[in-house]
């Protein structure tokens, strides 16, 4: 993989992780209430907008990334986002990582490593 592909991949992972964490922070705020009031409250807080902006930027980075790699390679490499988001969720939101989830993370990581080592060949 070229340095540009690696940079776009890492930027995509970062933006996706930031977006997911921002959405979780917005959705998990206990002060939000219920129903329409919940949506109004979330729209008045920065987290949801950070998430939206992260997703817009991620979309642009993803398009640039896909212009340089095969779709099958890109999608498999992009799946590492799941692992990063799960680890970040554990650190920031104290979410549980059960043995089954950890096993899934290890399998995803192994798959991404295999695809990365293959290098598009």
PDB file of C-alpha atoms in Angstrom:
ATOM      1  CA  UNK A   1       0.000   0.000   0.000  1.00  0.00           C
ATOM      2  CA  UNK A   2       1.196   3.466  -0.805  1.00  0.00           C
ATOM      3  CA  UNK A   3       1.660   6.055   1.961  1.00  0.00           C
ATOM      4  CA  UNK A   4      -1.361   7.969   0.595  1.00  0.00           C
ATOM      5  CA  UNK A   5      -3.592   4.893   0.842  1.00  0.00           C
ATOM      6  CA  UNK A   6      -2.426   4.238   4.401  1.00  0.00           C
ATOM      7  CA  UNK A   7      -2.976   7.898   5.333  1.00  0.00           C
ATOM      8  CA  UNK A   8      -6.498   7.891   3.870  1.00  0.00           C
ATOM      9  CA  UNK A   9      -7.277   4.600   5.596  1.00  0.00           C
ATOM     10  CA  UNK A  10      -6.119   5.893   8.993  1.00  0.00           C
ATOM     11  CA  UNK A  11      -7.984   9.170   8.496  1.00  0.00           C
ATOM     12  CA  UNK A  12     -11.123   7.242   7.612  1.00  0.00           C
ATOM     13  CA  UNK A  13     -10.798   5.118  10.757  1.00  0.00           C
ATOM     14  CA  UNK A  14     -10.270   8.232  12.866  1.00  0.00           C
ATOM     15  CA  UNK A  15     -13.226  10.129  11.395  1.00  0.00           C
ATOM     16  CA  UNK A  16     -15.548   7.129  11.698  1.00  0.00           C
ATOM     17  CA  UNK A  17     -14.495   6.588  15.307  1.00  0.00           C
ATOM     18  CA  UNK A  18     -14.981  10.257  16.203  1.00  0.00           C
ATOM     19  CA  UNK A  19     -18.398  10.239  14.528  1.00  0.00           C
ATOM     20  CA  UNK A  20     -19.557   7.096  16.316  1.00  0.00           C
ATOM     21  CA  UNK A  21     -18.320   8.333  19.684  1.00  0.00           C
ATOM     22  CA  UNK A  22     -19.952  11.728  19.172  1.00  0.00           C
ATOM     23  CA  UNK A  23     -23.278  10.092  18.272  1.00  0.00           C
ATOM     24  CA  UNK A  24     -23.035   7.863  21.330  1.00  0.00           C
ATOM     25  CA  UNK A  25     -22.311  10.887  23.533  1.00  0.00           C
ATOM     26  CA  UNK A  26     -25.327  12.683  22.052  1.00  0.00           C
ATOM     27  CA  UNK A  27     -27.666   9.706  22.319  1.00  0.00           C
ATOM     28  CA  UNK A  28     -26.512   8.631  25.754  1.00  0.00           C
ATOM     29  CA  UNK A  29     -27.023  11.942  27.525  1.00  0.00           C
ATOM     30  CA  UNK A  30     -29.524  11.209  30.323  1.00  0.00           C
ATOM     31  CA  UNK A  31     -30.689  14.850  30.337  1.00  0.00           C
ATOM     32  CA  UNK A  32     -32.106  14.495  26.812  1.00  0.00           C
ATOM     33  CA  UNK A  33     -35.582  13.335  27.835  1.00  0.00           C
ATOM     34  CA  UNK A  34     -37.908  11.429  25.508  1.00  0.00           C
ATOM     35  CA  UNK A  35     -39.567  11.763  22.112  1.00  0.00           C
ATOM     36  CA  UNK A  36     -39.322  15.013  20.180  1.00  0.00           C
ATOM     37  CA  UNK A  37     -37.811  16.791  23.197  1.00  0.00           C
ATOM     38  CA  UNK A  38     -34.928  14.320  23.042  1.00  0.00           C
ATOM     39  CA  UNK A  39     -34.211  15.180  19.414  1.00  0.00           C
ATOM     40  CA  UNK A  40     -34.431  18.911  20.116  1.00  0.00           C
ATOM     41  CA  UNK A  41     -32.060  18.538  23.047  1.00  0.00           C
ATOM     42  CA  UNK A  42     -29.578  16.536  20.996  1.00  0.00           C
ATOM     43  CA  UNK A  43     -29.738  19.074  18.147  1.00  0.00           C
ATOM     44  CA  UNK A  44     -28.857  21.838  20.610  1.00  0.00           C
ATOM     45  CA  UNK A  45     -25.725  20.028  21.795  1.00  0.00           C
ATOM     46  CA  UNK A  46     -22.400  19.935  19.940  1.00  0.00           C
ATOM     47  CA  UNK A  47     -21.965  16.151  19.969  1.00  0.00           C
ATOM     48  CA  UNK A  48     -24.487  15.376  17.295  1.00  0.00           C
ATOM     49  CA  UNK A  49     -23.043  18.062  15.002  1.00  0.00           C
ATOM     50  CA  UNK A  50     -19.519  16.800  15.582  1.00  0.00           C
ATOM     51  CA  UNK A  51     -20.792  13.385  14.545  1.00  0.00           C
ATOM     52  CA  UNK A  52     -22.474  14.741  11.409  1.00  0.00           C
ATOM     53  CA  UNK A  53     -19.381  16.706  10.369  1.00  0.00           C
ATOM     54  CA  UNK A  54     -17.176  13.692  11.012  1.00  0.00           C
ATOM     55  CA  UNK A  55     -19.398  11.571   8.797  1.00  0.00           C
ATOM     56  CA  UNK A  56     -19.361  14.143   5.988  1.00  0.00           C
ATOM     57  CA  UNK A  57     -15.563  14.310   6.136  1.00  0.00           C
ATOM     58  CA  UNK A  58     -15.378  10.522   6.372  1.00  0.00           C
ATOM     59  CA  UNK A  59     -17.503  10.210   3.236  1.00  0.00           C
ATOM     60  CA  UNK A  60     -15.090  12.404   1.282  1.00  0.00           C
ATOM     61  CA  UNK A  61     -12.054  10.519   2.598  1.00  0.00           C
ATOM     62  CA  UNK A  62     -13.735   7.181   1.866  1.00  0.00           C
ATOM     63  CA  UNK A  63     -14.367   8.186  -1.749  1.00  0.00           C
ATOM     64  CA  UNK A  64     -10.720   9.213  -2.132  1.00  0.00           C
ATOM     65  CA  UNK A  65      -9.628   5.928  -0.501  1.00  0.00           C
ATOM     66  CA  UNK A  66     -11.834   3.838  -2.788  1.00  0.00           C
ATOM     67  CA  UNK A  67     -10.416   5.608  -5.820  1.00  0.00           C
ATOM     68  CA  UNK A  68      -7.046   4.046  -4.951  1.00  0.00           C
ATOM     69  CA  UNK A  69      -7.965   0.505  -3.843  1.00  0.00           C
ATOM     70  CA  UNK A  70     -10.273  -2.274  -4.995  1.00  0.00           C
ATOM     71  CA  UNK A  71     -13.696  -2.179  -3.366  1.00  0.00           C
ATOM     72  CA  UNK A  72     -13.244  -5.641  -1.819  1.00  0.00           C
ATOM     73  CA  UNK A  73      -9.917  -4.596  -0.302  1.00  0.00           C
ATOM     74  CA  UNK A  74     -11.243  -1.252   0.881  1.00  0.00           C
ATOM     75  CA  UNK A  75     -14.289  -2.693   2.580  1.00  0.00           C
ATOM     76  CA  UNK A  76     -12.222  -5.315   4.395  1.00  0.00           C
ATOM     77  CA  UNK A  77      -9.629  -2.761   5.501  1.00  0.00           C
ATOM     78  CA  UNK A  78     -12.424  -0.433   6.581  1.00  0.00           C
ATOM     79  CA  UNK A  79     -13.818  -3.074   8.911  1.00  0.00           C
ATOM     80  CA  UNK A  80     -11.023  -2.324  11.387  1.00  0.00           C
ATOM     81  CA  UNK A  81     -13.227   0.623  12.384  1.00  0.00           C
ATOM     82  CA  UNK A  82     -15.334  -1.860  14.338  1.00  0.00           C
ATOM     83  CA  UNK A  83     -12.376  -2.831  16.506  1.00  0.00           C
ATOM     84  CA  UNK A  84     -11.259   0.753  17.124  1.00  0.00           C
ATOM     85  CA  UNK A  85     -14.782   1.875  17.989  1.00  0.00           C
ATOM     86  CA  UNK A  86     -15.276  -1.042  20.394  1.00  0.00           C
ATOM     87  CA  UNK A  87     -12.023  -0.244  22.187  1.00  0.00           C
ATOM     88  CA  UNK A  88     -12.889   3.457  22.336  1.00  0.00           C
ATOM     89  CA  UNK A  89     -16.355   2.591  23.648  1.00  0.00           C
ATOM     90  CA  UNK A  90     -14.755   0.537  26.377  1.00  0.00           C
ATOM     91  CA  UNK A  91     -12.388   3.362  27.350  1.00  0.00           C
ATOM     92  CA  UNK A  92     -14.804   6.305  27.110  1.00  0.00           C
ATOM     93  CA  UNK A  93     -18.175   4.750  27.939  1.00  0.00           C
ATOM     94  CA  UNK A  94     -17.058   1.807  30.091  1.00  0.00           C
ATOM     95  CA  UNK A  95     -18.859  -0.611  27.784  1.00  0.00           C
ATOM     96  CA  UNK A  96     -18.347  -4.319  28.358  1.00  0.00           C
ATOM     97  CA  UNK A  97     -16.053  -6.348  26.167  1.00  0.00           C
ATOM     98  CA  UNK A  98     -17.258  -9.898  26.588  1.00  0.00           C
ATOM     99  CA  UNK A  99     -15.069 -12.829  25.553  1.00  0.00           C
ATOM    100  CA  UNK A 100     -17.246 -13.279  22.473  1.00  0.00           C
ATOM    101  CA  UNK A 101     -16.790  -9.624  21.463  1.00  0.00           C
ATOM    102  CA  UNK A 102     -13.049  -9.822  22.021  1.00  0.00           C
ATOM    103  CA  UNK A 103     -12.954 -12.951  19.872  1.00  0.00           C
ATOM    104  CA  UNK A 104     -14.814 -11.083  17.143  1.00  0.00           C
ATOM    105  CA  UNK A 105     -12.394  -8.168  17.401  1.00  0.00           C
ATOM    106  CA  UNK A 106      -9.440 -10.529  17.059  1.00  0.00           C
ATOM    107  CA  UNK A 107     -10.981 -12.194  14.011  1.00  0.00           C
ATOM    108  CA  UNK A 108     -11.659  -8.822  12.359  1.00  0.00           C
ATOM    109  CA  UNK A 109      -8.101  -7.710  13.137  1.00  0.00           C
ATOM    110  CA  UNK A 110      -6.697 -10.931  11.677  1.00  0.00           C
ATOM    111  CA  UNK A 111      -8.771 -10.464   8.530  1.00  0.00           C
ATOM    112  CA  UNK A 112      -7.609  -6.889   8.103  1.00  0.00           C
ATOM    113  CA  UNK A 113      -3.990  -7.958   8.652  1.00  0.00           C
ATOM    114  CA  UNK A 114      -4.321 -10.665   6.008  1.00  0.00           C
ATOM    115  CA  UNK A 115      -5.794  -8.219   3.507  1.00  0.00           C
ATOM    116  CA  UNK A 116      -3.133  -5.639   4.372  1.00  0.00           C
ATOM    117  CA  UNK A 117      -0.339  -8.149   3.890  1.00  0.00           C
ATOM    118  CA  UNK A 118      -1.785  -9.209   0.563  1.00  0.00           C
ATOM    119  CA  UNK A 119      -1.457  -5.569  -0.500  1.00  0.00           C
ATOM    120  CA  UNK A 120      -4.090  -5.685  -3.199  1.00  0.00           C
ATOM    121  CA  UNK A 121      -2.475  -8.551  -5.020  1.00  0.00           C
TER     122      UNK A 121
END
